[in-house]
Amino acid sequence: MDNLPAELVLDILGRIKRTTDRNSVSLTCKRLYKLDNGLRIYMRVGCGLHPVCDALTALCNRFHNLEKVEIIYSGWMSKLGKQLDDNGLLILSSCCPLLKDLTLSYCTFITDAGLSYLASCSGLTSLKLKFAPRITGCGIYSLVVGCKALSVLHLIRCLSVSSMEWLEYLGKHEMLEDLCIKNCRVIGEGDLIKLGPTWRKLKRLQFEVDANYRYMKLYDRLAVDQWQKQSIPCEDMLELSLVNCVISPGRGLACVIGKCKNLEKIHLDMCVGVRDSDIVCLAQKSSSLRSISLRVPSDFSLPLLQNNPLRLTDESLKAVAQNCSLLDTVRLSFSDGEFPSFSSFTLNGILMLIQMCPIRELVLDHVCSFNDVGMQALCSAQYLQILELVRCQEITDVGMQLAGQIPQLCTLRLNKCLGVTDDGFKPLIESYKLDLLVVEDCPQISERGVQGAAKSVTFKQDLSWMY
């Protein structure tokens, strides 16, 4: 080993992907240990980091070329020792000069002071914070001012972030490409207007309002109307995900949806106010769309909407089918509600997508209109490879027996479907057409009844959801 050229040894080490294997190999001799130290650019640590400052200092000095660091305290308890605090961030900023990507999850002891230390990391391009309750808008602002190369920012459950100066700064700086804001209670739809010119650079936007606060704040959220009708330059947006948002007709997020010319992936989950016209406009502008996921509210019992029931219909699906010829992933879901089919897409609308687009993956959740006739129609779906049916109670054994006739189907997932029994899988037994069959929480299906129905079978049954 000592006689091998360094380039060859580095190539060998680079081919070892598992961290445990790399650790074992590096301990076999001093040369491998030294070369591996210089080769490591990624480190993921968590509750085992103890004592925190000493251990982190030793790791950073050993792996002096670190570019990506993840510190995750999921499941942490006080008996596991102290968590990373602001001093730990000071160590990172001073000992990792090449740091580009930092993820901090459940680091509940870091404060704005710690983020101010990170502001000295001029090469930092990505910061992801998940559940950092002591961080405020002031800390975020100090970081974005110092890290001028920052292009990825994720804030998830950062409950104390209220001031929006950092958002305005990012808007003026025009470097941000990936923004994720989830369940940061004070940040609302209307605040996104502060992104200003940065909309032009933004490629990915994930925005989720805390579901426990959305309905209580519904009337306040209509401050979205304060968005002036203005041109939002978001032609380069590739992925858009909106969850629990209020879509105000003709302005705000509705304008964003209608102006994404290069969008490839959209996810709208429980967004009140989305209309057919919004989806039609999206489909006409985004001919490159490859994935669409819609989770629609089933129960329109909100006082605000009683006189104006906003809902999506087959017109939306028709527009997508006619304009998005690259679409290969479709997910349609309806939330639990008293009237699950109140605003349901019809079977004709769903089949229009299947017939006109090269759908490879289809997921239907609580879609009451999809039945055995729909399964029959899927037999002509030339591209369908993955089918997932969740709470589709109109499907019976007759429809399930047709699954084996879907030409390219290799993965089938069934969840909480009441109408299917073991008999539905008899044509699949020992045919080995399917690579994977997953059956979960279907009361009339037994584990014995699905054995041999695919090369790999996963079965789980927990019927507590029925009671």
PDB file of C-alpha atoms in Angstrom, residues 164-411:
ATOM      1  CA  MET A 164     -38.663  40.559   7.442  1.00  0.00           C
ATOM      2  CA  GLU A 165     -35.605  42.755   6.785  1.00  0.00           C
ATOM      3  CA  TRP A 166     -33.665  39.635   5.783  1.00  0.00           C
ATOM      4  CA  LEU A 167     -36.272  38.816   3.153  1.00  0.00           C
ATOM      5  CA  GLU A 168     -36.049  42.322   1.708  1.00  0.00           C
ATOM      6  CA  TYR A 169     -32.246  42.091   1.635  1.00  0.00           C
ATOM      7  CA  LEU A 170     -32.368  38.783  -0.203  1.00  0.00           C
ATOM      8  CA  GLY A 171     -34.827  40.349  -2.619  1.00  0.00           C
ATOM      9  CA  LYS A 172     -32.431  43.139  -3.495  1.00  0.00           C
ATOM     10  CA  HIS A 173     -29.314  40.969  -3.596  1.00  0.00           C
ATOM     11  CA  GLU A 174     -30.668  38.644  -6.335  1.00  0.00           C
ATOM     12  CA  MET A 175     -28.580  35.572  -5.431  1.00  0.00           C
ATOM     13  CA  LEU A 176     -31.208  33.265  -3.933  1.00  0.00           C
ATOM     14  CA  GLU A 177     -32.219  30.271  -6.074  1.00  0.00           C
ATOM     15  CA  ASP A 178     -33.833  27.924  -3.540  1.00  0.00           C
ATOM     16  CA  LEU A 179     -36.102  29.195  -0.744  1.00  0.00           C
ATOM     17  CA  CYS A 180     -38.014  26.960   1.666  1.00  0.00           C
ATOM     18  CA  ILE A 181     -40.185  28.411   4.446  1.00  0.00           C
ATOM     19  CA  LYS A 182     -42.310  25.923   6.376  1.00  0.00           C
ATOM     20  CA  ASN A 183     -44.419  26.479   9.486  1.00  0.00           C
ATOM     21  CA  CYS A 184     -42.729  29.733  10.485  1.00  0.00           C
ATOM     22  CA  ARG A 185     -45.891  31.067  12.043  1.00  0.00           C
ATOM     23  CA  VAL A 186     -45.379  34.785  11.571  1.00  0.00           C
ATOM     24  CA  ILE A 187     -44.328  34.592   7.916  1.00  0.00           C
ATOM     25  CA  GLY A 188     -47.348  34.757   5.636  1.00  0.00           C
ATOM     26  CA  GLU A 189     -48.106  34.688   1.938  1.00  0.00           C
ATOM     27  CA  GLY A 190     -48.071  38.475   1.723  1.00  0.00           C
ATOM     28  CA  ASP A 191     -44.484  38.663   2.954  1.00  0.00           C
ATOM     29  CA  LEU A 192     -43.193  36.914  -0.161  1.00  0.00           C
ATOM     30  CA  ILE A 193     -43.685  40.112  -2.163  1.00  0.00           C
ATOM     31  CA  LYS A 194     -40.541  41.365  -0.411  1.00  0.00           C
ATOM     32  CA  LEU A 195     -38.486  39.030  -2.591  1.00  0.00           C
ATOM     33  CA  GLY A 196     -38.791  41.670  -5.309  1.00  0.00           C
ATOM     34  CA  PRO A 197     -36.197  41.246  -8.087  1.00  0.00           C
ATOM     35  CA  THR A 198     -35.041  37.896  -6.631  1.00  0.00           C
ATOM     36  CA  TRP A 199     -38.136  36.266  -8.137  1.00  0.00           C
ATOM     37  CA  ARG A 200     -36.175  36.487 -11.377  1.00  0.00           C
ATOM     38  CA  LYS A 201     -33.455  34.144 -10.033  1.00  0.00           C
ATOM     39  CA  LEU A 202     -35.595  31.845  -7.918  1.00  0.00           C
ATOM     40  CA  LYS A 203     -35.753  28.255  -9.205  1.00  0.00           C
ATOM     41  CA  ARG A 204     -37.357  26.493  -6.245  1.00  0.00           C
ATOM     42  CA  LEU A 205     -39.913  27.824  -3.785  1.00  0.00           C
ATOM     43  CA  GLN A 206     -41.453  25.780  -0.977  1.00  0.00           C
ATOM     44  CA  PHE A 207     -43.866  27.715   1.219  1.00  0.00           C
ATOM     45  CA  GLU A 208     -45.999  26.106   3.920  1.00  0.00           C
ATOM     46  CA  VAL A 209     -48.274  27.840   6.401  1.00  0.00           C
ATOM     47  CA  ASP A 210     -48.778  26.163   9.774  1.00  0.00           C
ATOM     48  CA  ALA A 211     -52.063  24.229   9.412  1.00  0.00           C
ATOM     49  CA  ASN A 212     -52.973  24.932  13.045  1.00  0.00           C
ATOM     50  CA  TYR A 213     -52.830  28.658  12.412  1.00  0.00           C
ATOM     51  CA  ARG A 214     -54.216  28.941   8.894  1.00  0.00           C
ATOM     52  CA  TYR A 215     -57.933  28.941   9.637  1.00  0.00           C
ATOM     53  CA  MET A 216     -57.591  31.081  12.744  1.00  0.00           C
ATOM     54  CA  LYS A 217     -55.719  33.649  10.668  1.00  0.00           C
ATOM     55  CA  LEU A 218     -57.810  33.316   7.527  1.00  0.00           C
ATOM     56  CA  TYR A 219     -59.214  36.807   7.519  1.00  0.00           C
ATOM     57  CA  ASP A 220     -55.809  38.289   8.394  1.00  0.00           C
ATOM     58  CA  ARG A 221     -54.285  36.278   5.593  1.00  0.00           C
ATOM     59  CA  LEU A 222     -56.526  38.133   3.175  1.00  0.00           C
ATOM     60  CA  ALA A 223     -54.022  40.942   3.655  1.00  0.00           C
ATOM     61  CA  VAL A 224     -52.603  39.203   0.619  1.00  0.00           C
ATOM     62  CA  ASP A 225     -54.955  41.577  -1.220  1.00  0.00           C
ATOM     63  CA  GLN A 226     -52.452  44.298  -0.418  1.00  0.00           C
ATOM     64  CA  TRP A 227     -50.225  42.821  -3.087  1.00  0.00           C
ATOM     65  CA  GLN A 228     -50.522  45.287  -5.888  1.00  0.00           C
ATOM     66  CA  LYS A 229     -51.071  43.840  -9.309  1.00  0.00           C
ATOM     67  CA  GLN A 230     -47.527  43.909 -10.522  1.00  0.00           C
ATOM     68  CA  SER A 231     -45.279  41.935 -12.787  1.00  0.00           C
ATOM     69  CA  ILE A 232     -43.565  39.126 -10.858  1.00  0.00           C
ATOM     70  CA  PRO A 233     -40.583  37.931 -12.926  1.00  0.00           C
ATOM     71  CA  CYS A 234     -40.524  34.224 -12.089  1.00  0.00           C
ATOM     72  CA  GLU A 235     -39.959  32.731 -15.527  1.00  0.00           C
ATOM     73  CA  ASP A 236     -37.013  30.599 -14.290  1.00  0.00           C
ATOM     74  CA  MET A 237     -38.980  28.839 -11.537  1.00  0.00           C
ATOM     75  CA  LEU A 238     -38.589  25.063 -11.890  1.00  0.00           C
ATOM     76  CA  GLU A 239     -40.291  23.767  -8.737  1.00  0.00           C
ATOM     77  CA  LEU A 240     -43.149  25.327  -6.770  1.00  0.00           C
ATOM     78  CA  SER A 241     -44.695  23.865  -3.618  1.00  0.00           C
ATOM     79  CA  LEU A 242     -47.451  25.668  -1.700  1.00  0.00           C
ATOM     80  CA  VAL A 243     -49.101  24.133   1.380  1.00  0.00           C
ATOM     81  CA  ASN A 244     -52.019  25.570   3.414  1.00  0.00           C
ATOM     82  CA  CYS A 245     -51.854  28.858   1.524  1.00  0.00           C
ATOM     83  CA  VAL A 246     -54.636  31.279   0.664  1.00  0.00           C
ATOM     84  CA  ILE A 247     -54.615  32.060  -3.050  1.00  0.00           C
ATOM     85  CA  SER A 248     -56.114  35.480  -3.684  1.00  0.00           C
ATOM     86  CA  PRO A 249     -57.639  35.666  -7.193  1.00  0.00           C
ATOM     87  CA  GLY A 250     -55.684  37.780  -9.643  1.00  0.00           C
ATOM     88  CA  ARG A 251     -52.829  38.715  -7.347  1.00  0.00           C
ATOM     89  CA  GLY A 252     -50.197  37.417  -4.937  1.00  0.00           C
ATOM     90  CA  LEU A 253     -49.422  33.731  -5.283  1.00  0.00           C
ATOM     91  CA  ALA A 254     -52.008  33.401  -8.057  1.00  0.00           C
ATOM     92  CA  CYS A 255     -49.763  35.663 -10.171  1.00  0.00           C
ATOM     93  CA  VAL A 256     -46.783  33.443  -9.409  1.00  0.00           C
ATOM     94  CA  ILE A 257     -48.627  30.302 -10.514  1.00  0.00           C
ATOM     95  CA  GLY A 258     -49.603  31.915 -13.796  1.00  0.00           C
ATOM     96  CA  LYS A 259     -46.172  33.240 -14.760  1.00  0.00           C
ATOM     97  CA  CYS A 260     -43.898  30.223 -14.357  1.00  0.00           C
ATOM     98  CA  LYS A 261     -42.989  29.520 -17.970  1.00  0.00           C
ATOM     99  CA  ASN A 262     -40.389  26.822 -17.270  1.00  0.00           C
ATOM    100  CA  LEU A 263     -42.024  25.073 -14.317  1.00  0.00           C
ATOM    101  CA  GLU A 264     -41.314  21.333 -14.143  1.00  0.00           C
ATOM    102  CA  LYS A 265     -42.889  20.408 -10.815  1.00  0.00           C
ATOM    103  CA  ILE A 266     -45.838  21.871  -8.884  1.00  0.00           C
ATOM    104  CA  HIS A 267     -47.360  20.786  -5.583  1.00  0.00           C
ATOM    105  CA  LEU A 268     -50.500  22.492  -4.241  1.00  0.00           C
ATOM    106  CA  ASP A 269     -51.622  21.086  -0.899  1.00  0.00           C
ATOM    107  CA  MET A 270     -54.769  22.384   0.817  1.00  0.00           C
ATOM    108  CA  CYS A 271     -54.468  25.775  -0.855  1.00  0.00           C
ATOM    109  CA  VAL A 272     -57.771  27.598  -0.379  1.00  0.00           C
ATOM    110  CA  GLY A 273     -58.802  29.729  -3.326  1.00  0.00           C
ATOM    111  CA  VAL A 274     -57.114  27.876  -6.188  1.00  0.00           C
ATOM    112  CA  ARG A 275     -59.408  28.076  -9.216  1.00  0.00           C
ATOM    113  CA  ASP A 276     -59.594  26.360 -12.574  1.00  0.00           C
ATOM    114  CA  SER A 277     -58.361  29.547 -14.211  1.00  0.00           C
ATOM    115  CA  ASP A 278     -55.139  29.365 -12.168  1.00  0.00           C
ATOM    116  CA  ILE A 279     -54.373  25.813 -13.307  1.00  0.00           C
ATOM    117  CA  VAL A 280     -55.417  26.559 -16.897  1.00  0.00           C
ATOM    118  CA  CYS A 281     -53.056  29.547 -16.988  1.00  0.00           C
ATOM    119  CA  LEU A 282     -50.266  27.422 -15.489  1.00  0.00           C
ATOM    120  CA  ALA A 283     -50.775  24.666 -18.057  1.00  0.00           C
ATOM    121  CA  GLN A 284     -50.760  27.097 -20.972  1.00  0.00           C
ATOM    122  CA  LYS A 285     -47.520  28.735 -19.812  1.00  0.00           C
ATOM    123  CA  SER A 286     -45.626  25.680 -18.489  1.00  0.00           C
ATOM    124  CA  SER A 287     -45.369  23.244 -21.363  1.00  0.00           C
ATOM    125  CA  SER A 288     -42.326  21.645 -19.642  1.00  0.00           C
ATOM    126  CA  LEU A 289     -44.374  20.500 -16.633  1.00  0.00           C
ATOM    127  CA  ARG A 290     -43.412  16.954 -15.626  1.00  0.00           C
ATOM    128  CA  SER A 291     -45.051  16.532 -12.232  1.00  0.00           C
ATOM    129  CA  ILE A 292     -48.296  17.836 -10.721  1.00  0.00           C
ATOM    130  CA  SER A 293     -49.560  17.127  -7.223  1.00  0.00           C
ATOM    131  CA  LEU A 294     -52.911  18.472  -6.045  1.00  0.00           C
ATOM    132  CA  ARG A 295     -54.361  17.915  -2.585  1.00  0.00           C
ATOM    133  CA  VAL A 296     -57.730  19.608  -2.490  1.00  0.00           C
ATOM    134  CA  PRO A 297     -59.867  20.541   0.549  1.00  0.00           C
ATOM    135  CA  SER A 298     -62.960  18.332   0.668  1.00  0.00           C
ATOM    136  CA  ASP A 299     -65.038  20.291   3.150  1.00  0.00           C
ATOM    137  CA  PHE A 300     -65.835  23.853   2.093  1.00  0.00           C
ATOM    138  CA  SER A 301     -67.499  24.804   5.360  1.00  0.00           C
ATOM    139  CA  LEU A 302     -65.505  27.969   5.975  1.00  0.00           C
ATOM    140  CA  PRO A 303     -67.825  30.979   6.360  1.00  0.00           C
ATOM    141  CA  LEU A 304     -65.706  32.927   3.886  1.00  0.00           C
ATOM    142  CA  LEU A 305     -66.356  30.414   1.127  1.00  0.00           C
ATOM    143  CA  GLN A 306     -70.024  29.570   1.594  1.00  0.00           C
ATOM    144  CA  ASN A 307     -71.184  32.097  -0.969  1.00  0.00           C
ATOM    145  CA  ASN A 308     -68.287  31.491  -3.340  1.00  0.00           C
ATOM    146  CA  PRO A 309     -67.259  27.832  -3.388  1.00  0.00           C
ATOM    147  CA  LEU A 310     -63.856  27.902  -5.039  1.00  0.00           C
ATOM    148  CA  ARG A 311     -63.016  24.504  -6.425  1.00  0.00           C
ATOM    149  CA  LEU A 312     -61.101  22.689  -9.109  1.00  0.00           C
ATOM    150  CA  THR A 313     -62.899  20.697 -11.805  1.00  0.00           C
ATOM    151  CA  ASP A 314     -62.099  18.650 -14.882  1.00  0.00           C
ATOM    152  CA  GLU A 315     -61.326  21.907 -16.700  1.00  0.00           C
ATOM    153  CA  SER A 316     -58.019  21.995 -14.846  1.00  0.00           C
ATOM    154  CA  LEU A 317     -57.145  18.415 -15.783  1.00  0.00           C
ATOM    155  CA  LYS A 318     -58.208  19.007 -19.375  1.00  0.00           C
ATOM    156  CA  ALA A 319     -55.909  22.021 -19.699  1.00  0.00           C
ATOM    157  CA  VAL A 320     -52.971  20.086 -18.239  1.00  0.00           C
ATOM    158  CA  ALA A 321     -53.621  17.125 -20.543  1.00  0.00           C
ATOM    159  CA  GLN A 322     -53.783  19.317 -23.647  1.00  0.00           C
ATOM    160  CA  ASN A 323     -50.755  21.495 -22.923  1.00  0.00           C
ATOM    161  CA  CYS A 324     -48.270  19.445 -20.869  1.00  0.00           C
ATOM    162  CA  SER A 325     -47.054  16.689 -23.177  1.00  0.00           C
ATOM    163  CA  LEU A 326     -44.081  15.815 -20.914  1.00  0.00           C
ATOM    164  CA  LEU A 327     -46.152  15.169 -17.786  1.00  0.00           C
ATOM    165  CA  ASP A 328     -45.144  11.827 -16.235  1.00  0.00           C
ATOM    166  CA  THR A 329     -46.156  12.096 -12.555  1.00  0.00           C
ATOM    167  CA  VAL A 330     -49.680  12.833 -11.289  1.00  0.00           C
ATOM    168  CA  ARG A 331     -50.831  12.889  -7.678  1.00  0.00           C
ATOM    169  CA  LEU A 332     -54.463  13.715  -6.885  1.00  0.00           C
ATOM    170  CA  SER A 333     -55.685  13.738  -3.302  1.00  0.00           C
ATOM    171  CA  PHE A 334     -58.705  14.908  -1.366  1.00  0.00           C
ATOM    172  CA  SER A 335     -58.483  15.632   2.333  1.00  0.00           C
ATOM    173  CA  ASP A 336     -60.728  13.963   4.873  1.00  0.00           C
ATOM    174  CA  GLY A 337     -64.044  15.769   5.067  1.00  0.00           C
ATOM    175  CA  GLU A 338     -67.748  15.293   5.503  1.00  0.00           C
ATOM    176  CA  PHE A 339     -68.321  15.523   1.746  1.00  0.00           C
ATOM    177  CA  PRO A 340     -65.296  13.874   0.125  1.00  0.00           C
ATOM    178  CA  SER A 341     -66.687  14.095  -3.421  1.00  0.00           C
ATOM    179  CA  PHE A 342     -68.010  17.660  -3.220  1.00  0.00           C
ATOM    180  CA  SER A 343     -65.373  19.069  -5.576  1.00  0.00           C
ATOM    181  CA  SER A 344     -64.041  15.781  -6.921  1.00  0.00           C
ATOM    182  CA  PHE A 345     -62.538  15.453 -10.358  1.00  0.00           C
ATOM    183  CA  THR A 346     -64.575  13.033 -12.417  1.00  0.00           C
ATOM    184  CA  LEU A 347     -63.295   9.800 -13.890  1.00  0.00           C
ATOM    185  CA  ASN A 348     -63.315  11.376 -17.353  1.00  0.00           C
ATOM    186  CA  GLY A 349     -60.938  14.119 -16.257  1.00  0.00           C
ATOM    187  CA  ILE A 350     -58.465  11.643 -14.759  1.00  0.00           C
ATOM    188  CA  LEU A 351     -58.587   9.386 -17.812  1.00  0.00           C
ATOM    189  CA  MET A 352     -57.953  12.370 -20.078  1.00  0.00           C
ATOM    190  CA  LEU A 353     -54.576  12.809 -18.361  1.00  0.00           C
ATOM    191  CA  ILE A 354     -53.774   9.122 -18.720  1.00  0.00           C
ATOM    192  CA  GLN A 355     -54.647   9.054 -22.412  1.00  0.00           C
ATOM    193  CA  MET A 356     -52.916  12.260 -23.492  1.00  0.00           C
ATOM    194  CA  CYS A 357     -49.778  12.348 -21.312  1.00  0.00           C
ATOM    195  CA  PRO A 358     -46.959   9.781 -20.833  1.00  0.00           C
ATOM    196  CA  ILE A 359     -47.894   9.159 -17.185  1.00  0.00           C
ATOM    197  CA  ARG A 360     -45.359   6.871 -15.478  1.00  0.00           C
ATOM    198  CA  GLU A 361     -46.529   7.379 -11.893  1.00  0.00           C
ATOM    199  CA  LEU A 362     -50.146   7.821 -10.765  1.00  0.00           C
ATOM    200  CA  VAL A 363     -51.173   8.356  -7.138  1.00  0.00           C
ATOM    201  CA  LEU A 364     -54.857   8.673  -6.207  1.00  0.00           C
ATOM    202  CA  ASP A 365     -55.809   9.394  -2.598  1.00  0.00           C
ATOM    203  CA  HIS A 366     -59.453   9.516  -1.513  1.00  0.00           C
ATOM    204  CA  VAL A 367     -60.546   9.997  -5.116  1.00  0.00           C
ATOM    205  CA  CYS A 368     -64.078   8.600  -4.932  1.00  0.00           C
ATOM    206  CA  SER A 369     -64.713   8.879  -8.665  1.00  0.00           C
ATOM    207  CA  PHE A 370     -62.025   6.339  -9.537  1.00  0.00           C
ATOM    208  CA  ASN A 371     -63.506   2.842  -9.796  1.00  0.00           C
ATOM    209  CA  ASP A 372     -63.263  -0.443 -11.692  1.00  0.00           C
ATOM    210  CA  VAL A 373     -63.991   1.352 -14.950  1.00  0.00           C
ATOM    211  CA  GLY A 374     -60.931   3.470 -14.297  1.00  0.00           C
ATOM    212  CA  MET A 375     -58.830   0.345 -13.732  1.00  0.00           C
ATOM    213  CA  GLN A 376     -60.071  -0.992 -17.053  1.00  0.00           C
ATOM    214  CA  ALA A 377     -58.965   2.222 -18.758  1.00  0.00           C
ATOM    215  CA  LEU A 378     -55.502   1.917 -17.203  1.00  0.00           C
ATOM    216  CA  CYS A 379     -54.980  -1.279 -19.195  1.00  0.00           C
ATOM    217  CA  SER A 380     -54.270   0.968 -22.191  1.00  0.00           C
ATOM    218  CA  ALA A 381     -51.827   3.213 -20.292  1.00  0.00           C
ATOM    219  CA  GLN A 382     -48.645   2.391 -22.195  1.00  0.00           C
ATOM    220  CA  TYR A 383     -46.230   4.231 -19.891  1.00  0.00           C
ATOM    221  CA  LEU A 384     -47.672   3.601 -16.421  1.00  0.00           C
ATOM    222  CA  GLN A 385     -45.078   1.955 -14.152  1.00  0.00           C
ATOM    223  CA  ILE A 386     -46.119   2.985 -10.634  1.00  0.00           C
ATOM    224  CA  LEU A 387     -49.713   2.964  -9.354  1.00  0.00           C
ATOM    225  CA  GLU A 388     -50.662   3.934  -5.808  1.00  0.00           C
ATOM    226  CA  LEU A 389     -54.256   3.799  -4.591  1.00  0.00           C
ATOM    227  CA  VAL A 390     -55.102   5.211  -1.166  1.00  0.00           C
ATOM    228  CA  ARG A 391     -58.635   5.136   0.252  1.00  0.00           C
ATOM    229  CA  CYS A 392     -60.129   4.509  -3.191  1.00  0.00           C
ATOM    230  CA  GLN A 393     -63.192   2.677  -1.910  1.00  0.00           C
ATOM    231  CA  GLU A 394     -64.949   2.210  -5.251  1.00  0.00           C
ATOM    232  CA  ILE A 395     -62.332  -0.245  -6.477  1.00  0.00           C
ATOM    233  CA  THR A 396     -63.276  -3.912  -6.058  1.00  0.00           C
ATOM    234  CA  ASP A 397     -61.683  -7.254  -6.872  1.00  0.00           C
ATOM    235  CA  VAL A 398     -62.943  -6.899 -10.442  1.00  0.00           C
ATOM    236  CA  GLY A 399     -60.841  -3.789 -10.985  1.00  0.00           C
ATOM    237  CA  MET A 400     -57.817  -5.080  -9.072  1.00  0.00           C
ATOM    238  CA  GLN A 401     -57.668  -8.223 -11.201  1.00  0.00           C
ATOM    239  CA  LEU A 402     -57.045  -5.960 -14.187  1.00  0.00           C
ATOM    240  CA  ALA A 403     -53.791  -4.614 -12.706  1.00  0.00           C
ATOM    241  CA  GLY A 404     -51.844  -7.410 -14.340  1.00  0.00           C
ATOM    242  CA  GLN A 405     -52.973  -6.170 -17.751  1.00  0.00           C
ATOM    243  CA  ILE A 406     -51.378  -2.728 -17.391  1.00  0.00           C
ATOM    244  CA  PRO A 407     -48.474  -3.104 -19.867  1.00  0.00           C
ATOM    245  CA  GLN A 408     -45.510  -1.560 -18.004  1.00  0.00           C
ATOM    246  CA  LEU A 409     -46.746  -1.695 -14.393  1.00  0.00           C
ATOM    247  CA  CYS A 410     -43.971  -2.783 -12.016  1.00  0.00           C
ATOM    248  CA  THR A 411     -44.954  -1.194  -8.672  1.00  0.00           C
TER     249      THR A 411
END
